[in-house]
PDB file of C-alpha atoms in Angstrom:
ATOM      1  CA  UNK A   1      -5.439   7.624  15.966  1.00 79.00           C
ATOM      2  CA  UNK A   2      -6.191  11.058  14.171  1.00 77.00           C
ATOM      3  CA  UNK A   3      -9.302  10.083  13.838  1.00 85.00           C
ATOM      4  CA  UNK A   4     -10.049   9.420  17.139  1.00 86.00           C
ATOM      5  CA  UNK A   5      -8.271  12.693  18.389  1.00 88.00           C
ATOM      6  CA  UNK A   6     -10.613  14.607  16.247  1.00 86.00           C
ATOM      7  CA  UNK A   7     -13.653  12.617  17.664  1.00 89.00           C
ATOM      8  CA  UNK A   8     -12.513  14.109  21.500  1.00 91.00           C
ATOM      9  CA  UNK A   9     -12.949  17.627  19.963  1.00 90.00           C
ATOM     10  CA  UNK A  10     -16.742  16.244  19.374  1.00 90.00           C
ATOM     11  CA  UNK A  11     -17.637  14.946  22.860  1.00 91.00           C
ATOM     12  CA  UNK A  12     -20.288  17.353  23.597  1.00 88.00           C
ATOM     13  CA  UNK A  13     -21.630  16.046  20.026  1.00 89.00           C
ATOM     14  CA  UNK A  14     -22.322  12.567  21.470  1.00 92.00           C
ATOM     15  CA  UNK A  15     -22.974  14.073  24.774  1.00 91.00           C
ATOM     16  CA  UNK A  16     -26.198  15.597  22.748  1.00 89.00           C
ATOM     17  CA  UNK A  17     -26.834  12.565  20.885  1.00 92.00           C
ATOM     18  CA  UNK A  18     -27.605  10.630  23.901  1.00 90.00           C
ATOM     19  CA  UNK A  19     -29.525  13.455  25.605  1.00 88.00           C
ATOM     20  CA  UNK A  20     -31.817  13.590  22.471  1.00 90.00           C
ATOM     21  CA  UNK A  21     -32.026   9.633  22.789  1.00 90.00           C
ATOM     22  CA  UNK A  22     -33.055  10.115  26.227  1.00 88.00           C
ATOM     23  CA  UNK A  23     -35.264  13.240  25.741  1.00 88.00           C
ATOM     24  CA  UNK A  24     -36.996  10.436  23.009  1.00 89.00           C
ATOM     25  CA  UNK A  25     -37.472   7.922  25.576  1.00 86.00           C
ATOM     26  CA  UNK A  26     -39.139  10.210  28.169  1.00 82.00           C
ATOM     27  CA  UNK A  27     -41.285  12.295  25.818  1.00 85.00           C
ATOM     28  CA  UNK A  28     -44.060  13.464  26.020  1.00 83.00           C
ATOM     29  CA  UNK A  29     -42.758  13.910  30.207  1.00 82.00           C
ATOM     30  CA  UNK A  30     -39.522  15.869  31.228  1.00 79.00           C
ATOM     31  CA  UNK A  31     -36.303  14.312  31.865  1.00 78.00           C
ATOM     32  CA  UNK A  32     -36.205  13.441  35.660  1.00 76.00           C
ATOM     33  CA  UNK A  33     -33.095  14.374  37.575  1.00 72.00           C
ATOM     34  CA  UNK A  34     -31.863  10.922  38.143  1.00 70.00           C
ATOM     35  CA  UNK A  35     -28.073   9.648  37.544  1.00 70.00           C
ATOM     36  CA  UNK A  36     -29.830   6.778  35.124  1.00 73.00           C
ATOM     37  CA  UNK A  37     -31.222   9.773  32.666  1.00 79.00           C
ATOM     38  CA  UNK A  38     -28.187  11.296  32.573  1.00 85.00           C
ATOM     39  CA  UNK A  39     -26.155   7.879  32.133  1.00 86.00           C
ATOM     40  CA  UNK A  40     -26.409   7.460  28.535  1.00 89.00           C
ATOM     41  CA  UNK A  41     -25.533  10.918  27.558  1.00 90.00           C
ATOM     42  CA  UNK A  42     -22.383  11.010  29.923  1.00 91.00           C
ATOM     43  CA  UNK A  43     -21.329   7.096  28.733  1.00 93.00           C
ATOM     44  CA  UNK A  44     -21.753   8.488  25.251  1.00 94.00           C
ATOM     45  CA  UNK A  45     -19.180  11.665  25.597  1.00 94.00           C
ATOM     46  CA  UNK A  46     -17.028   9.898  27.214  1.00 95.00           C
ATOM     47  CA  UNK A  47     -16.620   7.384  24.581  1.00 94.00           C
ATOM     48  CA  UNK A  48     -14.043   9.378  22.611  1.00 94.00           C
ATOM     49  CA  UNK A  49     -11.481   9.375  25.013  1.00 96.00           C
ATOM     50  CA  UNK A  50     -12.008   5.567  26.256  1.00 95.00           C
ATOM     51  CA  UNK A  51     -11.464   4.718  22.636  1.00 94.00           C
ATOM     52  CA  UNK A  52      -8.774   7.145  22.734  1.00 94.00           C
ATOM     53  CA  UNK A  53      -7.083   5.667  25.917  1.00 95.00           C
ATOM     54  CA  UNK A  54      -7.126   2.077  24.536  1.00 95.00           C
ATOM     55  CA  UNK A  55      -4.989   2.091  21.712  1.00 94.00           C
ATOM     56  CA  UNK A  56      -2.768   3.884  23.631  1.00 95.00           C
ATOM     57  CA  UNK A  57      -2.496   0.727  26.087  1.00 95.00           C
ATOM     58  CA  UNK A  58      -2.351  -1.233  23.180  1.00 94.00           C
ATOM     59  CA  UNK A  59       0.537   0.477  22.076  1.00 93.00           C
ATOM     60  CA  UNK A  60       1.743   0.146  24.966  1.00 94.00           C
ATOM     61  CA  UNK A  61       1.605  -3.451  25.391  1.00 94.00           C
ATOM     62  CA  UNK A  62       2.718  -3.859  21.655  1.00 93.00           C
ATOM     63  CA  UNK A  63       5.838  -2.143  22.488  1.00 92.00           C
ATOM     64  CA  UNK A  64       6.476  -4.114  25.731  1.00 90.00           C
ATOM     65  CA  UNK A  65       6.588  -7.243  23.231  1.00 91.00           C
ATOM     66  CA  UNK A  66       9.217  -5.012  21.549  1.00 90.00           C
ATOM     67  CA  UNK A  67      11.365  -4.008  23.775  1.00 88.00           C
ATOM     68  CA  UNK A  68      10.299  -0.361  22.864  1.00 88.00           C
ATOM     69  CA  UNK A  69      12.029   2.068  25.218  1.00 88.00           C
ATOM     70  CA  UNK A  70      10.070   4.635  24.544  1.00 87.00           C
ATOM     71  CA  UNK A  71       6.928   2.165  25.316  1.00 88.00           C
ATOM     72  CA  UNK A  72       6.101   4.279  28.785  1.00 92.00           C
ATOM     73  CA  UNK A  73       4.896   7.532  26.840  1.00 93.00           C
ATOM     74  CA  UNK A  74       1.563   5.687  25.336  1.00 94.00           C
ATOM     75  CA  UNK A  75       0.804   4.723  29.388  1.00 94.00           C
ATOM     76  CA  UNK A  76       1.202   8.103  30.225  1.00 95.00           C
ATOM     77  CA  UNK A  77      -0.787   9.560  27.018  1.00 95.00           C
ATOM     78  CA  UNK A  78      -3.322   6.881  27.962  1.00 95.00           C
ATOM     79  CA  UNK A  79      -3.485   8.566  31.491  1.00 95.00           C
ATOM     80  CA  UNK A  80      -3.741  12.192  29.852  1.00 95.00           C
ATOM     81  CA  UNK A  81      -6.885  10.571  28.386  1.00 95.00           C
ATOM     82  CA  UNK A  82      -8.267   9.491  31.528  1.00 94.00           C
ATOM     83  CA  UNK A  83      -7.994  13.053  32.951  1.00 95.00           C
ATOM     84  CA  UNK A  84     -10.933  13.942  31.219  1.00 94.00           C
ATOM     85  CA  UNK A  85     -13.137  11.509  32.153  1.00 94.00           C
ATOM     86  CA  UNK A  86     -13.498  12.565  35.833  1.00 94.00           C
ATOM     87  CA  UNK A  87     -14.934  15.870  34.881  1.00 93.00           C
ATOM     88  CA  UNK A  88     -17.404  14.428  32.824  1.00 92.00           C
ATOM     89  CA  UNK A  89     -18.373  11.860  35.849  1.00 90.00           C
ATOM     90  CA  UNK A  90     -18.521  14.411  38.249  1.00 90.00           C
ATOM     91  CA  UNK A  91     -20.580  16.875  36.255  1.00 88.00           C
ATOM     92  CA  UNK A  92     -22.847  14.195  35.263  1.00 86.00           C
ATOM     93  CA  UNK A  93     -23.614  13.898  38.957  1.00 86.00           C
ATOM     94  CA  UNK A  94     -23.843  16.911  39.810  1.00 84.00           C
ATOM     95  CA  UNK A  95     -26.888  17.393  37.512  1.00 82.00           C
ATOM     96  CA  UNK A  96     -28.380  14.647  40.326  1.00 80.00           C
ATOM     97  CA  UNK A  97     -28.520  17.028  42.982  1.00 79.00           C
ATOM     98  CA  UNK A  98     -31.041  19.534  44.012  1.00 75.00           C
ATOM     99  CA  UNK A  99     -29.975  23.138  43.838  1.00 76.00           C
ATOM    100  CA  UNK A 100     -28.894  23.593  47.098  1.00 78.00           C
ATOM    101  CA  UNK A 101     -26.067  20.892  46.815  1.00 78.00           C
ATOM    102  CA  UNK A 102     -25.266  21.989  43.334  1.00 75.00           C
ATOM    103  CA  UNK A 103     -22.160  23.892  43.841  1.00 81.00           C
ATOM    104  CA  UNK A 104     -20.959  22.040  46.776  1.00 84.00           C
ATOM    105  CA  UNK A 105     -18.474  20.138  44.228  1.00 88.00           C
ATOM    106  CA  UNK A 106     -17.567  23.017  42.544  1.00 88.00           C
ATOM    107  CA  UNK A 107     -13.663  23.491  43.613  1.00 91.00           C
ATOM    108  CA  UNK A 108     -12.920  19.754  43.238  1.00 92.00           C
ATOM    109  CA  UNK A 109     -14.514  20.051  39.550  1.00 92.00           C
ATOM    110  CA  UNK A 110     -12.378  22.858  38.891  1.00 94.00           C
ATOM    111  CA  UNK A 111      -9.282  21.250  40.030  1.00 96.00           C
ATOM    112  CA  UNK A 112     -10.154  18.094  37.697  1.00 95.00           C
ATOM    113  CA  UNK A 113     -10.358  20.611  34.591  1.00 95.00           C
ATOM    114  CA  UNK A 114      -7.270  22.211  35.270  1.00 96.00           C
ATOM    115  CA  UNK A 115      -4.991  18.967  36.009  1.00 96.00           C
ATOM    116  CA  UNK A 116      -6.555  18.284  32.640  1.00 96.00           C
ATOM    117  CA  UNK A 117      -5.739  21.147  30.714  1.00 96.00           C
ATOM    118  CA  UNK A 118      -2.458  21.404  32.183  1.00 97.00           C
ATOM    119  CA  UNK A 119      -1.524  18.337  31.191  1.00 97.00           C
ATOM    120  CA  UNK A 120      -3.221  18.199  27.952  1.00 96.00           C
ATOM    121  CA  UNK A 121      -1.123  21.408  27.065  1.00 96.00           C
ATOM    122  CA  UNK A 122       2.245  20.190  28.351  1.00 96.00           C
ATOM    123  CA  UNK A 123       1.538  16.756  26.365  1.00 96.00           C
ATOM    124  CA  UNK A 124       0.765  19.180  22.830  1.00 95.00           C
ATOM    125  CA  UNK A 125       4.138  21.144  23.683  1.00 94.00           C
ATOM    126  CA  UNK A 126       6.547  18.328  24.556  1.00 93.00           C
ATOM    127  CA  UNK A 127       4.803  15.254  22.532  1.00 93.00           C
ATOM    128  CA  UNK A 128       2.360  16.072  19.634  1.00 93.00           C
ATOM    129  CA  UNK A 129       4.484  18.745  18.438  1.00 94.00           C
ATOM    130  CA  UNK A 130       7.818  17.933  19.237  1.00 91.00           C
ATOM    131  CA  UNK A 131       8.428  21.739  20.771  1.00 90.00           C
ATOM    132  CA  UNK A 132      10.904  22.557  23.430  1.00 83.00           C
ATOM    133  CA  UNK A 133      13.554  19.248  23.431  1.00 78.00           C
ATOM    134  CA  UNK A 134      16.589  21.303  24.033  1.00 74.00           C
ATOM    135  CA  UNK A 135      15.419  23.865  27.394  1.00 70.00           C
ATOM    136  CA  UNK A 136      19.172  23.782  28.115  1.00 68.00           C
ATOM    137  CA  UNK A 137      20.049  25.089  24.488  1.00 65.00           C
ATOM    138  CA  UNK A 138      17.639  27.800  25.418  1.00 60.00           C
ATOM    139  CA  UNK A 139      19.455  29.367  28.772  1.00 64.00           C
ATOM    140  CA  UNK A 140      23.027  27.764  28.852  1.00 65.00           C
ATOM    141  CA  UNK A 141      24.114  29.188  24.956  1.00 56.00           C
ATOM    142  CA  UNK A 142      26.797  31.906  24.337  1.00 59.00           C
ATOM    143  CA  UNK A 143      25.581  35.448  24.606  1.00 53.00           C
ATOM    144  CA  UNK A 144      26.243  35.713  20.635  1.00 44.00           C
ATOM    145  CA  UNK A 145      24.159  32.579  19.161  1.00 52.00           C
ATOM    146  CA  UNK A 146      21.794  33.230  22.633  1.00 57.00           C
ATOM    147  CA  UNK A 147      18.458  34.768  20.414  1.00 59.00           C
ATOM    148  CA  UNK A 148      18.615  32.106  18.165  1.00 65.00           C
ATOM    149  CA  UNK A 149      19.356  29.172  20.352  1.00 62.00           C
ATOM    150  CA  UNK A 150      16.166  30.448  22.728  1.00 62.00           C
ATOM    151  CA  UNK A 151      14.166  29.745  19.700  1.00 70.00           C
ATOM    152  CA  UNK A 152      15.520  26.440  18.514  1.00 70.00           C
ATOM    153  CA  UNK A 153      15.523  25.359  22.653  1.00 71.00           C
ATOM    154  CA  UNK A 154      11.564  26.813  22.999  1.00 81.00           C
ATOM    155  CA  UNK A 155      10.492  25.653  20.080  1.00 85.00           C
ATOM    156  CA  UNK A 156      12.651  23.597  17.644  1.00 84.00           C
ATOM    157  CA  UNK A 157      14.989  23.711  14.719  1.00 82.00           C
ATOM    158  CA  UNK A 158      12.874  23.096  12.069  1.00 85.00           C
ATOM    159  CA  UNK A 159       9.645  24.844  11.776  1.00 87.00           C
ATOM    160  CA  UNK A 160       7.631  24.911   8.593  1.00 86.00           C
ATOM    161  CA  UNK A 161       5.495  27.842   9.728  1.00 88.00           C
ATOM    162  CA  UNK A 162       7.993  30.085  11.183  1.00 87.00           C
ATOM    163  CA  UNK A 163       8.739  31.457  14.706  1.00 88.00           C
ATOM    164  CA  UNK A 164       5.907  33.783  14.959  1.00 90.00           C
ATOM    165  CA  UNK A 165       3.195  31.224  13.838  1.00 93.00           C
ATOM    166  CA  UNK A 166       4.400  28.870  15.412  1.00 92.00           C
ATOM    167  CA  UNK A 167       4.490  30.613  18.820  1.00 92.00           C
ATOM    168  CA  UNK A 168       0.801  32.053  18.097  1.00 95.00           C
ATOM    169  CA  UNK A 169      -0.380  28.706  17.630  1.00 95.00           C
ATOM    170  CA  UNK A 170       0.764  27.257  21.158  1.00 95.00           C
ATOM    171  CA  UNK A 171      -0.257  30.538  22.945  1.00 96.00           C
ATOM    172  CA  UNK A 172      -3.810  29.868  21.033  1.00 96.00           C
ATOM    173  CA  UNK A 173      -3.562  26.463  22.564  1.00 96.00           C
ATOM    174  CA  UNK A 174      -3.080  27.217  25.973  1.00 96.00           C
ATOM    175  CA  UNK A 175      -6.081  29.247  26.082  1.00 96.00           C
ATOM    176  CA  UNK A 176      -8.410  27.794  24.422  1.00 95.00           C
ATOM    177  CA  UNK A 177      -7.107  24.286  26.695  1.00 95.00           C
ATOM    178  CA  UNK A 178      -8.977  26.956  29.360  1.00 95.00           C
ATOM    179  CA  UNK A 179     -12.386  28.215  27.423  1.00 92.00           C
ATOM    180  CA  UNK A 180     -13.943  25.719  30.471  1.00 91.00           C
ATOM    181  CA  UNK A 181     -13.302  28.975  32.419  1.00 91.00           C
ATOM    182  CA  UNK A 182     -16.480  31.117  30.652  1.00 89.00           C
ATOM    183  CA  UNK A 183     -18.983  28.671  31.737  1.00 85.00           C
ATOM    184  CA  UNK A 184     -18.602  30.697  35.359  1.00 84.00           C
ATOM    185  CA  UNK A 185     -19.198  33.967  33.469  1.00 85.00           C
ATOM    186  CA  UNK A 186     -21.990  32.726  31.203  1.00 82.00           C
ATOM    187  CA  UNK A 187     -24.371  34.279  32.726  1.00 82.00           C
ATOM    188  CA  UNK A 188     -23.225  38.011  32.141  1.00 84.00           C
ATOM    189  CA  UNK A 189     -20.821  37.449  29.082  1.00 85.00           C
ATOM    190  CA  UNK A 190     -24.100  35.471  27.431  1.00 86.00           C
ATOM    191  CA  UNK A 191     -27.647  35.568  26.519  1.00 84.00           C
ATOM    192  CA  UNK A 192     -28.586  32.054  26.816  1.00 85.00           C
ATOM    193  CA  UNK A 193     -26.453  29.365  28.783  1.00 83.00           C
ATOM    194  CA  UNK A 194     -27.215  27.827  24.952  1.00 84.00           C
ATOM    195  CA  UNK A 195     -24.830  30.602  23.185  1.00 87.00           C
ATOM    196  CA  UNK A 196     -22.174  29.557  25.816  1.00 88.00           C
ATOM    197  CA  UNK A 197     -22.085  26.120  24.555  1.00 87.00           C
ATOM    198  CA  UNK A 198     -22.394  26.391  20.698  1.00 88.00           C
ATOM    199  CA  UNK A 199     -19.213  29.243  21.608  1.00 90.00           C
ATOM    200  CA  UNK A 200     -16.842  26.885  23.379  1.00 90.00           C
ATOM    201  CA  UNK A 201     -17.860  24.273  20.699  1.00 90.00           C
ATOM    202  CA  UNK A 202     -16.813  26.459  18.003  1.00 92.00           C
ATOM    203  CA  UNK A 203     -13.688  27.526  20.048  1.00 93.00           C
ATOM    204  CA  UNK A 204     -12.855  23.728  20.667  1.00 93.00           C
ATOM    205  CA  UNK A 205     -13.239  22.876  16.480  1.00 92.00           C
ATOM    206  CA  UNK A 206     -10.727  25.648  15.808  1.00 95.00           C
ATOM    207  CA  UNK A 207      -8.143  24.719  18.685  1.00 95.00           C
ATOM    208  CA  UNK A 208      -8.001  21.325  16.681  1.00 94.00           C
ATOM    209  CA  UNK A 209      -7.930  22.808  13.795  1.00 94.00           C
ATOM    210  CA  UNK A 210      -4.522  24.743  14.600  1.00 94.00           C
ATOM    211  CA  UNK A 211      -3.657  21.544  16.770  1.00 95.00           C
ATOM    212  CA  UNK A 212      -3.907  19.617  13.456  1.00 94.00           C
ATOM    213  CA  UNK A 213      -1.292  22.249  11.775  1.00 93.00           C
ATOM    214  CA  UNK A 214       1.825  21.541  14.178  1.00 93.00           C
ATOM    215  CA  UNK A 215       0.834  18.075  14.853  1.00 93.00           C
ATOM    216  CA  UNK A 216       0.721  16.735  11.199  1.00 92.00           C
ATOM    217  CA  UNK A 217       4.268  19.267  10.621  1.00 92.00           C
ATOM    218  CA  UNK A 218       5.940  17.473  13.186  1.00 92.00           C
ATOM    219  CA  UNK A 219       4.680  13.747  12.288  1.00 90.00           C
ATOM    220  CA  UNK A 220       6.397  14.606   8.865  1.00 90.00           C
ATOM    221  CA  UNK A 221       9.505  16.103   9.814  1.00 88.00           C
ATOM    222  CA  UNK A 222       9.638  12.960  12.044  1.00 86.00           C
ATOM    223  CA  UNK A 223       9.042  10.312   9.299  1.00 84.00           C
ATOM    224  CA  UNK A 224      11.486  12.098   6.891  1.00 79.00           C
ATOM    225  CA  UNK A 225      15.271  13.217   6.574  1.00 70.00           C
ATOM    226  CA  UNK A 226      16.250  16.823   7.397  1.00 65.00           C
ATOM    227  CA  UNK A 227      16.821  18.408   3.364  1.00 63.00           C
ATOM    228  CA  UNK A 228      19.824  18.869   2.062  1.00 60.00           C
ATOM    229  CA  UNK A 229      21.379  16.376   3.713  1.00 55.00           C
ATOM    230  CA  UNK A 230      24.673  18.032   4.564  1.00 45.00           C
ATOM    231  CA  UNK A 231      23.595  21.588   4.460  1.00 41.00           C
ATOM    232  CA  UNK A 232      20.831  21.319   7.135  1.00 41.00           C
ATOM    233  CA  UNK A 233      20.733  18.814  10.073  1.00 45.00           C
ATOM    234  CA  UNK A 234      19.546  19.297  13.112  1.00 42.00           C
ATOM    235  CA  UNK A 235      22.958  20.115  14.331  1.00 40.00           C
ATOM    236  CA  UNK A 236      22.699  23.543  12.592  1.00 42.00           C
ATOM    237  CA  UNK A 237      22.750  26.878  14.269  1.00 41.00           C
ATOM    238  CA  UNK A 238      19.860  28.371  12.501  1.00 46.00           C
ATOM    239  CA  UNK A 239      15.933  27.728  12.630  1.00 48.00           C
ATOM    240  CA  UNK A 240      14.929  26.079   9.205  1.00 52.00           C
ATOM    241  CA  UNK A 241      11.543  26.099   7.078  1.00 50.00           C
ATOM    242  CA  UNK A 242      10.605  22.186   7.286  1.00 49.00           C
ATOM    243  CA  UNK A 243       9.118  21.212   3.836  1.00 49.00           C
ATOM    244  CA  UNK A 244       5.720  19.528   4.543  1.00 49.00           C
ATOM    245  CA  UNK A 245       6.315  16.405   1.703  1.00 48.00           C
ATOM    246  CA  UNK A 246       8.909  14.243   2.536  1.00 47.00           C
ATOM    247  CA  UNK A 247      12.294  13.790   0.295  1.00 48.00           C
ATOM    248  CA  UNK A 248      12.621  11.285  -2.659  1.00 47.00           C
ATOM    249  CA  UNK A 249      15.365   9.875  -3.199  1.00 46.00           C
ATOM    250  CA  UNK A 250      16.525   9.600  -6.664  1.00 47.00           C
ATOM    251  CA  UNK A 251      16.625   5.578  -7.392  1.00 43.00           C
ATOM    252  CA  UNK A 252      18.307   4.441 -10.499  1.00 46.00           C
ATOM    253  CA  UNK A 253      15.945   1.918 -12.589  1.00 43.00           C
ATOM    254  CA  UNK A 254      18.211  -0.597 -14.259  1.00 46.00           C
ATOM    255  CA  UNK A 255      15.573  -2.638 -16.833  1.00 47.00           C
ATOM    256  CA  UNK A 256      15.904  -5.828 -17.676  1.00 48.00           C
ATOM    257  CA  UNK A 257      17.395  -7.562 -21.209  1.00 50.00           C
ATOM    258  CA  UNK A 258      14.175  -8.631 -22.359  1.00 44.00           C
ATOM    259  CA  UNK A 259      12.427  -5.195 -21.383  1.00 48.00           C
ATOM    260  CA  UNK A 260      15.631  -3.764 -23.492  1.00 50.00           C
ATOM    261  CA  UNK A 261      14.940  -5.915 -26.664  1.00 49.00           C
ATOM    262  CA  UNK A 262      10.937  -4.883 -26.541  1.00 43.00           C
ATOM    263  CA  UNK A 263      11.879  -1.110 -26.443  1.00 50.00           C
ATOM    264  CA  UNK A 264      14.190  -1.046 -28.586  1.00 50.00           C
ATOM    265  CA  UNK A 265      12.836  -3.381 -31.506  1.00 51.00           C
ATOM    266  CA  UNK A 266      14.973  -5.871 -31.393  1.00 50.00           C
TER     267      UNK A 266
END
């Protein structure tokens, strides 16, 4: 599953695989503007996220078998995967048209990137990093715990990078979810439409490289007790550093009569 989250960060990657493919298969003429020459390069990016979107319906269906309650959030994270592969539909036909159709699909492909980013974004906060479960801690506290409660209800109670990181790294997110927006300023923000792309590629590597910091903190703090048992819980009134290795318990080894006798001599 990480794995395959990384590989969406790289769809442009196989998108340029499959154009080189193509660019092979058509050499020494140019690529003609035809949806078939610009099939495998499309089919190819959108592979991630189809990979992506299946074992998220697989989960799904595994948890149906279990009677998993929370079985409904891999449909809709399978759905948040699907987002994304209407852009790259529509943008693959648009490279079919002549120049004076071009842009006549521009607002709907707009509207396509934003559902998607929007979504994506919301799905980061509320799901991959476990942020903002308590919004009614945030605005219904007392006036004296109120500062402290906004953070644990905006963000949460245990945070192994701190309030200011943390918040840095979502606000990071959020924009970067919307780099899409400089390919309508290319033009005067860049010398080539080439710089553009090798930009938002490098933009898109480190959003999911500070993805990949609150993600993996919150699949620990998940798969492991709060510390200290009594002292910290996530019924406490403070915001706690989350230690990124989980606790081990101290386990007792009793050994065995015979393993006695052979360590002892006897």
């Amino acid at each position: 599953v990480f794995f395959a989250d990384a590989m969406c960060s790289l769809s442009k990657v196989f998108f340029d695989w499959g154009m080189l493919a193509t660019m092979l298969y058509h050499y020494p003429n140019s690529i003609p503007e035809s949806l078939s020459s610009i099939a495998l390069p499309s089919v190819l990016s959108s592979l991630p996220y189809v990979v992506r979107a299946r074992q998220c319906i697989v989960s799904f269906n595994a948890g149906k078998l279990k009677q998993d309650p929370k079985r409904h959030s891999h449909l809709l994270n399978a759905i948040k995967y699907s987002t994304s592969l209407f852009p790259i539909c529509l943008s693959a036909y648009q490279k079919t048209l002549s120049q004076e159709h071009v842009h006549d699909f521009d607002i709907l492909f707009v509207m396509l990137l934003v559902i998607n980013s929007i979504y994506s974004f919301l799905w980061d906060i509320f799901m991959d990093w476990g942020m903002a479960q308590d919004l009614h801690l945030a605005f219904s506290s007392p006036c004296a715990m109120k500062d402290d409660n906004l953070k644990r209800g905006l963000l949460r109670q245990r945070l192994r990078f701190g309030v200011l990181l943390s918040a840095i790294i979502i606000f990071g997110d959020l924009c970067l979810r919307f780099s899409w927006t400089l390919r309508f300023y290319h033009a005067s923000l860049f010398s080539s439409f080439d710089s553009f792309v090798l930009l938002t590629q490098f933009l898109e590597v480190f959003r999911r490289a500070i993805w990949n910091l609150l993600r993996v903190e919150w699949e620990i703090i998940k798969t492991s007790p709060p510390p200290g048992k009594g002292k910290e819980n996530f019924s406490d009134k403070t915001v706690e550093f989350a230690p990124l290795v989980p606790q081990i318990r101290n386990v007792k080894m009793e050994m065995s009569p015979v393993s006695t006798r052979l360590q002892t001599g006897k």
